[in-house]
XYZ file of C-alpha atoms in Angstrom:
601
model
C -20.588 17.655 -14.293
C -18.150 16.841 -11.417
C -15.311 15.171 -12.749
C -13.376 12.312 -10.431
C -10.038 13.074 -11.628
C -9.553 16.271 -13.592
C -6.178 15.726 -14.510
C -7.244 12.479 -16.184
C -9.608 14.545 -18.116
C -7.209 17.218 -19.477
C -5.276 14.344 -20.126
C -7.660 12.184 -22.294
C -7.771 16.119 -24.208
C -4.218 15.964 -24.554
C -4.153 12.132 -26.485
C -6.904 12.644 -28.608
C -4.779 15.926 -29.822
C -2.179 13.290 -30.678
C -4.376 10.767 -32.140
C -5.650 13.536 -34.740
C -2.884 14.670 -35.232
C -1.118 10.839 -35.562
C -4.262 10.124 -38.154
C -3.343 12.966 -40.270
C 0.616 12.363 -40.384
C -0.094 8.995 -41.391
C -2.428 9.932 -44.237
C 0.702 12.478 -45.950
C 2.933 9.545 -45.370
C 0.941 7.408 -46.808
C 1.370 4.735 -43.643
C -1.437 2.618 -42.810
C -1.850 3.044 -39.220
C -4.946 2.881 -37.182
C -4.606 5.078 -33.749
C -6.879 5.453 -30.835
C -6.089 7.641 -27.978
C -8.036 6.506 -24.237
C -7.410 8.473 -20.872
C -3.267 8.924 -21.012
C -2.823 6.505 -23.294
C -2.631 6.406 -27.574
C -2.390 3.058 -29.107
C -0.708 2.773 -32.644
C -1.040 -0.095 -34.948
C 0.163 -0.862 -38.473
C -0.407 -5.002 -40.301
C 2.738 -5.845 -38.046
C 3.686 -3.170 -35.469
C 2.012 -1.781 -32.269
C 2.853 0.490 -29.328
C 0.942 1.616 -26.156
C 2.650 5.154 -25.748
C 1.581 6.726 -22.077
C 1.664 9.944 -21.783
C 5.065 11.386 -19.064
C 4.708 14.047 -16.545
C 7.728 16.930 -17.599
C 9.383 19.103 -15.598
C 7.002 21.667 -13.918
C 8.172 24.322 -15.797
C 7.355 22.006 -18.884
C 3.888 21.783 -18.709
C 1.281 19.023 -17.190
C 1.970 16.345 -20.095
C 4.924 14.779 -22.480
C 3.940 12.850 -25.423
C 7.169 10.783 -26.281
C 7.507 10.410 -29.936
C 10.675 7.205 -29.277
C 8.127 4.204 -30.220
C 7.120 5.879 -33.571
C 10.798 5.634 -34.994
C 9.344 2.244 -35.687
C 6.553 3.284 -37.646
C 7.915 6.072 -39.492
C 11.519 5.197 -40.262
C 13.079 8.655 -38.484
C 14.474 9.490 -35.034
C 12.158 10.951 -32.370
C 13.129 14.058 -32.582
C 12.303 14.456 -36.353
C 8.761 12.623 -35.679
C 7.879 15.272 -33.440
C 8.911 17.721 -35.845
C 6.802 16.200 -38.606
C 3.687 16.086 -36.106
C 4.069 19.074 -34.295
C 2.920 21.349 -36.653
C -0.335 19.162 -37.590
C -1.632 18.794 -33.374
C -4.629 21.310 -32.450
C -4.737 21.911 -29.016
C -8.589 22.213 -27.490
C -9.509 24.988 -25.923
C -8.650 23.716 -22.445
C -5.136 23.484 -23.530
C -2.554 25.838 -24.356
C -0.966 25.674 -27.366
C 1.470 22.718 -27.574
C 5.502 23.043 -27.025
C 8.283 21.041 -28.881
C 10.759 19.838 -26.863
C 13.372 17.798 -28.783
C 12.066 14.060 -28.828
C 9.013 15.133 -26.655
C 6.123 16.989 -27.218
C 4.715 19.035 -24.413
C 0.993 20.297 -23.215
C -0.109 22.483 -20.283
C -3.479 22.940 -19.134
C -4.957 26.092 -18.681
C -4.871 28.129 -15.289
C -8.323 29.070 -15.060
C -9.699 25.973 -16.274
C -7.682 23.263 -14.029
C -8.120 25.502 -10.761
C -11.755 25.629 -11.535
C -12.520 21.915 -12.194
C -10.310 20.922 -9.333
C -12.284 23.233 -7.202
C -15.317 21.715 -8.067
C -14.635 18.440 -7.966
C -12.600 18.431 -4.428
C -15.739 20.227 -2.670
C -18.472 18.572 -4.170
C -16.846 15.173 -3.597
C -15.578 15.890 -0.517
C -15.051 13.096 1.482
C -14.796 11.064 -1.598
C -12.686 13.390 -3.795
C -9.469 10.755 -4.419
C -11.819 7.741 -4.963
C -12.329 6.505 -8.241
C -15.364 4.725 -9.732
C -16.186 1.113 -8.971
C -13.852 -1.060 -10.791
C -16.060 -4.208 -10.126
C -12.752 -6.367 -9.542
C -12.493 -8.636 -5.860
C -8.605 -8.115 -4.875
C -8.105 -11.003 -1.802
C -5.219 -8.731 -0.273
C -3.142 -11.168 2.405
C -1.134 -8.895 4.960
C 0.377 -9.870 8.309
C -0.310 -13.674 8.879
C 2.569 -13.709 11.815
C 3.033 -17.129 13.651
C 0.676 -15.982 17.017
C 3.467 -17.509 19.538
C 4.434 -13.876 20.754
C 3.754 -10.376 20.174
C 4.742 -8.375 16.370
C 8.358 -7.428 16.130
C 9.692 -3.842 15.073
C 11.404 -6.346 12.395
C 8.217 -6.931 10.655
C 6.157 -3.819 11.261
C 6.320 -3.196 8.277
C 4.266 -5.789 6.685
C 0.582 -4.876 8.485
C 1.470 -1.223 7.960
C 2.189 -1.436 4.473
C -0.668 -3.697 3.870
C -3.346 -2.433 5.530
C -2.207 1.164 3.232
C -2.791 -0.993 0.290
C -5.858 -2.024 0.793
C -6.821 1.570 1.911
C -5.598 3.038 -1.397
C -7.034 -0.188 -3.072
C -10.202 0.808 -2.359
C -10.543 4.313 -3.045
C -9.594 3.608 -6.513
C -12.369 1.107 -6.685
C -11.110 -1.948 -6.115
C -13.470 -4.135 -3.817
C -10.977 -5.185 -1.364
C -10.914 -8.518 0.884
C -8.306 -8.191 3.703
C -6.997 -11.737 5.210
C -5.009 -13.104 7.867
C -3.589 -16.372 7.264
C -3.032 -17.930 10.863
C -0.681 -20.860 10.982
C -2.373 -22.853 13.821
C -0.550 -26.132 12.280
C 3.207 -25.779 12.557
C 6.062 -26.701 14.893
C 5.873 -23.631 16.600
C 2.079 -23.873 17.472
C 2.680 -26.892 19.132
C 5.071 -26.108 21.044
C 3.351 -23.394 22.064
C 0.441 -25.528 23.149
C 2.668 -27.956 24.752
C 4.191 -25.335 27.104
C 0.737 -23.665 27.776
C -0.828 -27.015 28.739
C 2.452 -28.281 30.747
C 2.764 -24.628 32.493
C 1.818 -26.546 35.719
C 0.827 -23.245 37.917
C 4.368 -21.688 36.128
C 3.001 -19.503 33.774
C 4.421 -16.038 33.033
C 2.639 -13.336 34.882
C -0.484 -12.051 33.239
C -1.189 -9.152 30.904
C -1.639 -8.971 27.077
C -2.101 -12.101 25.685
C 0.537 -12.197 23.008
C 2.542 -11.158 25.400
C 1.461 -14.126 27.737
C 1.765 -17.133 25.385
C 5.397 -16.306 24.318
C 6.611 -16.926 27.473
C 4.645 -20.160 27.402
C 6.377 -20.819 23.783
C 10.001 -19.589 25.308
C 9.879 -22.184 28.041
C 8.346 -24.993 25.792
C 11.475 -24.376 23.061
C 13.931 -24.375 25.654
C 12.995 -27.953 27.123
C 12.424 -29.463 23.899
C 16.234 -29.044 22.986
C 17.131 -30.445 25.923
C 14.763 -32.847 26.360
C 14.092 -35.751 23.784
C 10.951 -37.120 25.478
C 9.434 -33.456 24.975
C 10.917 -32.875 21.702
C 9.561 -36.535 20.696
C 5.428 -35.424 22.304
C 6.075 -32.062 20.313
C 6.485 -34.816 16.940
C 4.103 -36.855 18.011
C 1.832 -34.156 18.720
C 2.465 -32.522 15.070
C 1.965 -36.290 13.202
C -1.605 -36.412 14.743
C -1.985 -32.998 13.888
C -0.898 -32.763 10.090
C -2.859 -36.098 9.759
C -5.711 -34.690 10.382
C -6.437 -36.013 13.522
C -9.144 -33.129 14.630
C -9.209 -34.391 18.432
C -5.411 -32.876 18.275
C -5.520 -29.991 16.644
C -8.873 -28.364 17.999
C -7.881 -28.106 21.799
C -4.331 -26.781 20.577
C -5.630 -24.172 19.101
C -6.827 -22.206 22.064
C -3.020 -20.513 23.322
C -2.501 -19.692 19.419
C -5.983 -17.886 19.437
C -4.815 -16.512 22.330
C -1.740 -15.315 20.498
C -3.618 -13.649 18.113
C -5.877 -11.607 20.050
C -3.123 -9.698 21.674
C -1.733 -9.371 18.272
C -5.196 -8.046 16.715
C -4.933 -5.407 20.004
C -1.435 -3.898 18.530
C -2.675 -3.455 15.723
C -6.383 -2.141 16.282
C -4.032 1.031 17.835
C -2.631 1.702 14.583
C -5.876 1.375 12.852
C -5.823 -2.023 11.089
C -8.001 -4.740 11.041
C -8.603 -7.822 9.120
C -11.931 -8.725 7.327
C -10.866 -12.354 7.705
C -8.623 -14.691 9.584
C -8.405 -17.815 7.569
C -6.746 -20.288 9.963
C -4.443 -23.436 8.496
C -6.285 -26.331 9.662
C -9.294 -25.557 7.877
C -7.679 -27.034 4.874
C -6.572 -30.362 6.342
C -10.005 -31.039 8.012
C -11.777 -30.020 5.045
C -9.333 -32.447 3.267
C -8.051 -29.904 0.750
C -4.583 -30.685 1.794
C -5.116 -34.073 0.648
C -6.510 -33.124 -3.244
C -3.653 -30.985 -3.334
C -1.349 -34.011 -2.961
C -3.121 -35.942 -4.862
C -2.591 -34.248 -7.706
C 1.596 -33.246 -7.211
C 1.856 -37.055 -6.538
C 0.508 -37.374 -10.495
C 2.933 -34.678 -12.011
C 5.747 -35.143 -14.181
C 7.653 -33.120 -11.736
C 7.359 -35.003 -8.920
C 10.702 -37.299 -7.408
C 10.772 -39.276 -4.301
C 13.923 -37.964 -1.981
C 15.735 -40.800 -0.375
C 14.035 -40.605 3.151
C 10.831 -41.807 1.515
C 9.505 -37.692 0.930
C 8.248 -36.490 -2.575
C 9.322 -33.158 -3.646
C 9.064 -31.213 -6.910
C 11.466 -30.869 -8.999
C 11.947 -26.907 -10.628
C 15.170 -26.881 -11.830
C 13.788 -26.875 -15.399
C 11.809 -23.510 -14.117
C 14.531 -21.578 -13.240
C 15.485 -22.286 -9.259
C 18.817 -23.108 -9.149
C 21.203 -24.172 -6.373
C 19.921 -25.883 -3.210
C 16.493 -25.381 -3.470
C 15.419 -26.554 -7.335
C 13.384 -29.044 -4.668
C 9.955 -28.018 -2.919
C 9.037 -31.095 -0.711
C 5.119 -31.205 -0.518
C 5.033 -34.769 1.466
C 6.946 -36.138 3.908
C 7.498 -40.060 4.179
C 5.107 -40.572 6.786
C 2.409 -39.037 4.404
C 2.099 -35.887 5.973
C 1.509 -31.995 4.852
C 4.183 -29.645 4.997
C 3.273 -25.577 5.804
C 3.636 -25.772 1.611
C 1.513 -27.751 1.022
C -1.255 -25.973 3.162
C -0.349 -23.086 1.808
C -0.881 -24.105 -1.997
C -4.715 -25.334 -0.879
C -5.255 -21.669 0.880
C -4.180 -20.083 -2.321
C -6.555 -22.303 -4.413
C -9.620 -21.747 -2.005
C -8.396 -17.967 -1.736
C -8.288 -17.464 -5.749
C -12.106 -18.650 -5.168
C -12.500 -15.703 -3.063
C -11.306 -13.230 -5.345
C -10.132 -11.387 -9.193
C -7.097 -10.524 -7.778
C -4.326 -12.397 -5.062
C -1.880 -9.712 -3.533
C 0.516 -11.278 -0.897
C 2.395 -8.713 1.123
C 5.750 -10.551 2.108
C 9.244 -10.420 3.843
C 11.641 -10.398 1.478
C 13.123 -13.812 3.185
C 10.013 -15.566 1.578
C 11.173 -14.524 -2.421
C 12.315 -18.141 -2.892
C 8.978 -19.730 -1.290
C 6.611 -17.506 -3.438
C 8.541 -18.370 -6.254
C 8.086 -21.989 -5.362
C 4.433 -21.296 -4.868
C 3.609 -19.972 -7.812
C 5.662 -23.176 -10.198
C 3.756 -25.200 -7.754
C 0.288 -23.608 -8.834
C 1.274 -23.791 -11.940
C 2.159 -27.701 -12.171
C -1.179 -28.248 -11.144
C -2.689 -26.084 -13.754
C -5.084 -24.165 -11.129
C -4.403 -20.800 -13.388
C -4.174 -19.203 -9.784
C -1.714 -15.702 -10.008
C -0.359 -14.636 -7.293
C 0.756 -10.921 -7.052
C 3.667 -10.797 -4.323
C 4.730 -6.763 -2.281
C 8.016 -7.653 -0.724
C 9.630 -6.073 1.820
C 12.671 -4.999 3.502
C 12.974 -5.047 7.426
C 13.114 -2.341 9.689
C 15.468 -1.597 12.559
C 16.201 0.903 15.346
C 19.449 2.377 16.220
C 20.934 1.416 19.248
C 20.335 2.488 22.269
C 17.266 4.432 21.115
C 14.795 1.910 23.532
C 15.027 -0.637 26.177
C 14.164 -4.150 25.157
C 12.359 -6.872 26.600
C 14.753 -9.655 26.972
C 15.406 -12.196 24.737
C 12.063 -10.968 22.644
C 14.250 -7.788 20.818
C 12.275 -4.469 20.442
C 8.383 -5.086 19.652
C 6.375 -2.820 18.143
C 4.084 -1.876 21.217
C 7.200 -0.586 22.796
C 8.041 1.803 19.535
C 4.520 2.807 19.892
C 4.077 3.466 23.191
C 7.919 5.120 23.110
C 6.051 7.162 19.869
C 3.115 8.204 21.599
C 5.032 9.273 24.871
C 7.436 11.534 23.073
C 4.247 13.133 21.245
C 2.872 13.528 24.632
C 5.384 15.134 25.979
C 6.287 17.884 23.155
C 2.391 18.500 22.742
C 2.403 19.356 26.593
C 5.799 21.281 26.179
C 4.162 23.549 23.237
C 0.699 23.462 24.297
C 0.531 24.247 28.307
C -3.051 25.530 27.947
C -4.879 22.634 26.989
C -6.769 19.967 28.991
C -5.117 16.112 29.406
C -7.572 14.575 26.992
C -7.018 16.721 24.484
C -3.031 16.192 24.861
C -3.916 12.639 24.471
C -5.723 12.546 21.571
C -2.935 14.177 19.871
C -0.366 12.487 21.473
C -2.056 9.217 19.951
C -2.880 10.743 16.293
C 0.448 12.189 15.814
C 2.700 9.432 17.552
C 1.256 6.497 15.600
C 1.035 9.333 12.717
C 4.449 8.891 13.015
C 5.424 5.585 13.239
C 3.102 4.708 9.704
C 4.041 7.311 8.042
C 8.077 6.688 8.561
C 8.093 3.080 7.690
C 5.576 3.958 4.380
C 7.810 6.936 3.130
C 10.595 4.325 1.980
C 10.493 2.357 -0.496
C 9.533 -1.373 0.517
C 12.177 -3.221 -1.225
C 14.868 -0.879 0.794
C 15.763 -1.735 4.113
C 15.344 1.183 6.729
C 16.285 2.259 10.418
C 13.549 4.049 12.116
C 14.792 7.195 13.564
C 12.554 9.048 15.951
C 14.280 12.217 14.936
C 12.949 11.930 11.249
C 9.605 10.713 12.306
C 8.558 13.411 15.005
C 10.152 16.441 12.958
C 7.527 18.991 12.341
C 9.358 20.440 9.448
C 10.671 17.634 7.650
C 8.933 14.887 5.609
C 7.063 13.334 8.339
C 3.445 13.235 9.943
C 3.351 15.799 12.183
C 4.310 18.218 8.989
C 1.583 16.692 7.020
C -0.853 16.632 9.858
C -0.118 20.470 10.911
C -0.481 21.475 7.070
C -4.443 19.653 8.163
C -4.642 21.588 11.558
C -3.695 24.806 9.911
C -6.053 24.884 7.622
C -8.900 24.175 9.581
C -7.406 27.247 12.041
C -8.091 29.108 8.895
C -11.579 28.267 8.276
C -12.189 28.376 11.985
C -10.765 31.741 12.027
C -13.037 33.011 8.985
C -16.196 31.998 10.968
C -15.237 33.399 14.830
C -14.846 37.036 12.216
C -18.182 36.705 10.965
C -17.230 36.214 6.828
C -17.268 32.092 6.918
C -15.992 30.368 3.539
C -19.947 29.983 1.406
C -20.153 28.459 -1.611
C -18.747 29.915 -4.824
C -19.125 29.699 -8.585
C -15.884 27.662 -9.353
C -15.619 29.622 -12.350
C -15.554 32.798 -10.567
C -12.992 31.808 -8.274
C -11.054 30.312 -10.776
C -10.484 34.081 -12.605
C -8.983 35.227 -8.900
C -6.769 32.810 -8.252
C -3.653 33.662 -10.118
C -0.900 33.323 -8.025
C 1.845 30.587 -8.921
C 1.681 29.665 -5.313
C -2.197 29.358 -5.634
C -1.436 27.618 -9.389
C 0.830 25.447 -7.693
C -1.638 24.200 -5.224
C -4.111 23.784 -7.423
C -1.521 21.428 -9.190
C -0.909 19.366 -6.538
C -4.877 18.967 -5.171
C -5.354 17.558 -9.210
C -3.033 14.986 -8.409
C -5.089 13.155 -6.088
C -6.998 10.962 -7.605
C -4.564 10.370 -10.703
C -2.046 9.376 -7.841
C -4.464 6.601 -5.878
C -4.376 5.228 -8.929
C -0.739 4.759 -9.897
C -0.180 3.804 -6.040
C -2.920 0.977 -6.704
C -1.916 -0.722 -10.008
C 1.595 -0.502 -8.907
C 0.786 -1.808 -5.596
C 3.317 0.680 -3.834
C 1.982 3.273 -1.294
C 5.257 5.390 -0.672
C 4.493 7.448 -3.664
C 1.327 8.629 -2.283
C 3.067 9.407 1.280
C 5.702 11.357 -1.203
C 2.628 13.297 -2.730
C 1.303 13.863 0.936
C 4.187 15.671 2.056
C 4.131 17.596 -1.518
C 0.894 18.116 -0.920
C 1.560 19.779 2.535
C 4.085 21.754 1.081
C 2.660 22.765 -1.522
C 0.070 24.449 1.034
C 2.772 26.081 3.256
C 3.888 27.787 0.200
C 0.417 28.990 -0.209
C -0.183 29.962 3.376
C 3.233 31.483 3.410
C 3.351 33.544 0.044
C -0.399 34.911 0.095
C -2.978 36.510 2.643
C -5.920 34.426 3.298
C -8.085 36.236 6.009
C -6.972 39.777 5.243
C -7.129 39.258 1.243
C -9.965 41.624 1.024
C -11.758 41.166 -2.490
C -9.994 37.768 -2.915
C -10.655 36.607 0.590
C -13.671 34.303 -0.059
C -11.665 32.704 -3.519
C -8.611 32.091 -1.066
C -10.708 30.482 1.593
C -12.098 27.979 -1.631
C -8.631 27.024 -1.695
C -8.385 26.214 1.820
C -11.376 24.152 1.809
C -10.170 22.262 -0.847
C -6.836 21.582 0.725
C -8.682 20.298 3.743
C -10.368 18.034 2.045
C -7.180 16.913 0.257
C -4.997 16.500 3.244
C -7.389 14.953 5.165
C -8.525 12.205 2.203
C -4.685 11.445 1.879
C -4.008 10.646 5.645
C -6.911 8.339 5.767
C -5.742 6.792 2.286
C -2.079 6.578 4.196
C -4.264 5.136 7.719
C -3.563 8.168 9.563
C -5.754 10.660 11.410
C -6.396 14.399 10.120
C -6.224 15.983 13.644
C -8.314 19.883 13.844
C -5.546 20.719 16.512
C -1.962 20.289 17.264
């Protein structure tokens, strides 16, 4: 049988040892417990107590699990320390297990050599392609990612919300999840409309052509600037919005177009890096389809609701928690119309339609408003949950790249100024090869790069992107990760131009050769795939798989470095199973991270 996740299964080994164990303390002790051990996981419960107790990854030199014995002080009236003594003695180990350790408060298991290398073997190159990806959880996640306004091209500033996103949904689905991805478009706000006012007034004055996002914010630019100084366009752009919000279709279908417009050049930056959205749900739908309006309807009815003295009605959360200046979310102004709130709460109640699961990737500027959306959803009873990834912004050091005036640094400039440097140093270390070739790599390793170095760090910390870090072949960066990939599939390239390919081999056999810490160590590491999609997914964060990439990759240096692969001799073909399975490993955790797995640098 080829296991998914063989750590999970030496794991599930290690808890039921605890849960026999558990049973049999209890029985001496005369406790009533009943205790049930699943995957990494042993559940105790007594008439009035109960604790989920998850099994901890120790210190390497540890072991491969920790069963902390803190929660039991509650069951058994004695510190940790003297509950592992009292069960210690009473755990039998199976016999893919060595023999358990005490460790103060903690007690300790290791799997043994011969069996983890072998299953891992087995399951990485019989899976493959899908050796990371866990079974079909049946559950619909809606995951919402990007949604910028579409008057002007994506900003370096908030690159980091489609990259981070569209790595979610990635690792999302490989553990099983059936992932939805959506892009909101706000095709109703201020901003659209002016936008569509300067487009339609551009009079034979419209910026010179070329990518369309880049187009319309000139178009947006010019329309902003005359509105402040002119009331009669400032007073159409109002106008225009009333008719709009109202639901007047006749003004917000034509006005439409230079936001579509918007988009499409947006969709292009993006497509480079390798996302796209399954949807784009656009704004309006919900005030023609007069959503907007039931949503209203039923704020106007709630307890919460208080009229502000311009005539608008707002809810009132103070008694939730806001505090301050904003314990009011205004849902109506006094001429009757939406607000970009109120919108939003009818997408999230036709989204929750959609799916099991809402995840909202977000700018950490819009805490406040998903808090407000959420009390809002919650007024209105529509048991809608919204699961909110927040973000910190990125920046650039200055001086690093020339900006487009009065638009800042956007993210086709980093990647083009990514892809160019790649271009160059591939050309500078790689004279012999042809100008496609240089390209392709140029592309895989430059927007490598620029992924990977915004999805290393964690989201809630802010970051400055610094090419240095991201291009550095020996630091914790793409090219390392990717050139751990290229190297080993110069290894197995290398085993077939001499004649003595990697074949097929009993797992078992080549689990009694590989002995090696470094080839223990690997084999460590390659385990960890699968176990690690799935932390990244239920805890929604992807830089702790780009941490286990770069592990990963060094954990395969180490390899490469401290043992001989082609000139092994009688351990040659047992070696080469490694390789393959590293491969297969590297190149399943790029794509999981949205990066390519490139056969040549």
């Amino acid at each position: 049988m080829v296991l998914r996740d063989p750590v999970s299964y030496f794991a599930d080994l290690a808890s039921r040892a605890v849960v026999r164990g558990m049973e049999e303390l209890s029985e001496e002790g005369w406790r009533d417990l009943v205790v049930r051990g699943e995957g990494e996981t042993v559940s105790v419960d007594s008439d009035d107590l109960s604790a989920d107790i998850s099994l901890e990854v120790p210190p390497v030199e540890h072991g491969d699990f920790a069963f902390p014995c803190f929660q039991l002080t509650r069951f058994f009236g004695a510190p940790p320390d003297n509950v592992a003594f009292q069960l210690f003695p009473l755990l039998e180990a199976p016999d893919d297990l060595e023999p358990p350790q005490l460790a103060g408060p903690y007690i300790n298991f290791a799997i043994r050599s011969e069996r983890l290398v072998e299953e891992t073997l087995r399951s990485a190159l019989e899976l493959g392609d899908a050796y990371g990806s866990l079974a079909d959880r049946r559950t619909r996640v809606v995951l919402e990612h990007t949604s910028a306004n579409p008057n002007g091209p994506l900003h370096v500033g908030r690159a980091r919300n489609p990259i981070l996103g569209d790595a979610l949904a990635r690792v999302m689905r490989m553990a099983g999840y059936q992932v939805t991805t959506q892009y909101y478009l706000n095709d109703m706000g201020r901003q659209v409309v002016l936008l569509y006012w300067g487009w339609s007034h551009s009079q034979g004055n419209a910026p010179p052509g070329g990518k369309r996002d880049h187009v319309v914010v000139g178009h947006y630019q010019r329309a902003n600037q005359l509105a402040e100084e002119d009331d009669g366009v400032d007073a159409q752009v109002r106008e225009m919005m009333a008719r709009r919000e109202a639901g007047d279709r006749e003004a917000i279908e034509p006005s439409r177009e230079p936001a579509l417009m918007g988009l499409e050049g947006i969709q292009e930056s993006l497509a480079r890096l390798g996302i796209h959205h399954d949807q784009v749900v656009s704004e309006s739908t919900f005030v023609l389809d007069g959503s907007v309006g039931n949503v209203i309807e039923r704020l106007v009815a709630s307890e919460y609701t208080v009229e502000e003295e311009d005539g608008a009605l707002a809810l009132e959360l103070e008694s939730f928690g806001v505090q301050g200046r904003n314990t009011k979310l205004v849902f109506r102004r006094k001429d009757g119309t939406s607000l970009y709130t109120t919108r939003d709460l009818a997408y999230h109640i036709w989204k929750d339609a959609q799916g099991d699961r809402l995840v909202n990737v977000l700018g950490e500027d819009h805490k406040l408003e998903a808090r407000q959306l959420q009390h809002a959803l919650d007024i209105m009873d529509t048991g809608v949950r919204v699961e909110p990834v927040f973000y910190a912004f990125v920046s650039l050091p200055e001086g690093k790249m020339s900006t487009r005036e009065g638009r800042g640094v956007l993210l086709d400039d980093l990647m083009d100024e990514a892809v160019g440097r790649a271009r160059q140093d591939t050309r500078e270390r790689r004279p012999e090869l042809d100008e496609a070739t240089v390209e392709g790599i140029a592309r895989a390793v430059g927007l490598g790069a620029v992924r990977y170095n915004i999805m290393r760090v964690q989201p809630e910390k802010s970051m400055v992107f610094q090419w240095e870090e991201a291009l550095n072949i020996e630091g914790a960066s793409a090219p390392f990760i990717q050139y751990s990939h290229t190297r080993a599939c110069s290894i197995l390239r290398k085993a077939e131009e001499e004649g003595e390919p990697a074949r097929a081999m009993d797992p078992v056999e080549a689990s009694r050769a590989l002995t090696h810490p470094s080839e223990l160590t690997l084999a460590r590491h390659l385990a960890r795939l699968p176990r690690t999609i799935d932390r990244c997914a239920e805890e929604r964060k992807v830089h702790t798989l780009a941490a286990y990439a770069n592990s990963l990759a060094s954990a395969f240096n180490a390899f490469y470095r401290d043992v001989p692969v082609l000139q092994a001799g009688d351990l040659r073909q047992a070696r080469l199973q490694m390789v393959m399975a590293s491969r297969i490993a590297l190149a399943n955790t790029l794509r999981a991270l949205g990066m390519d797995a490139p056969e040549q640098m």
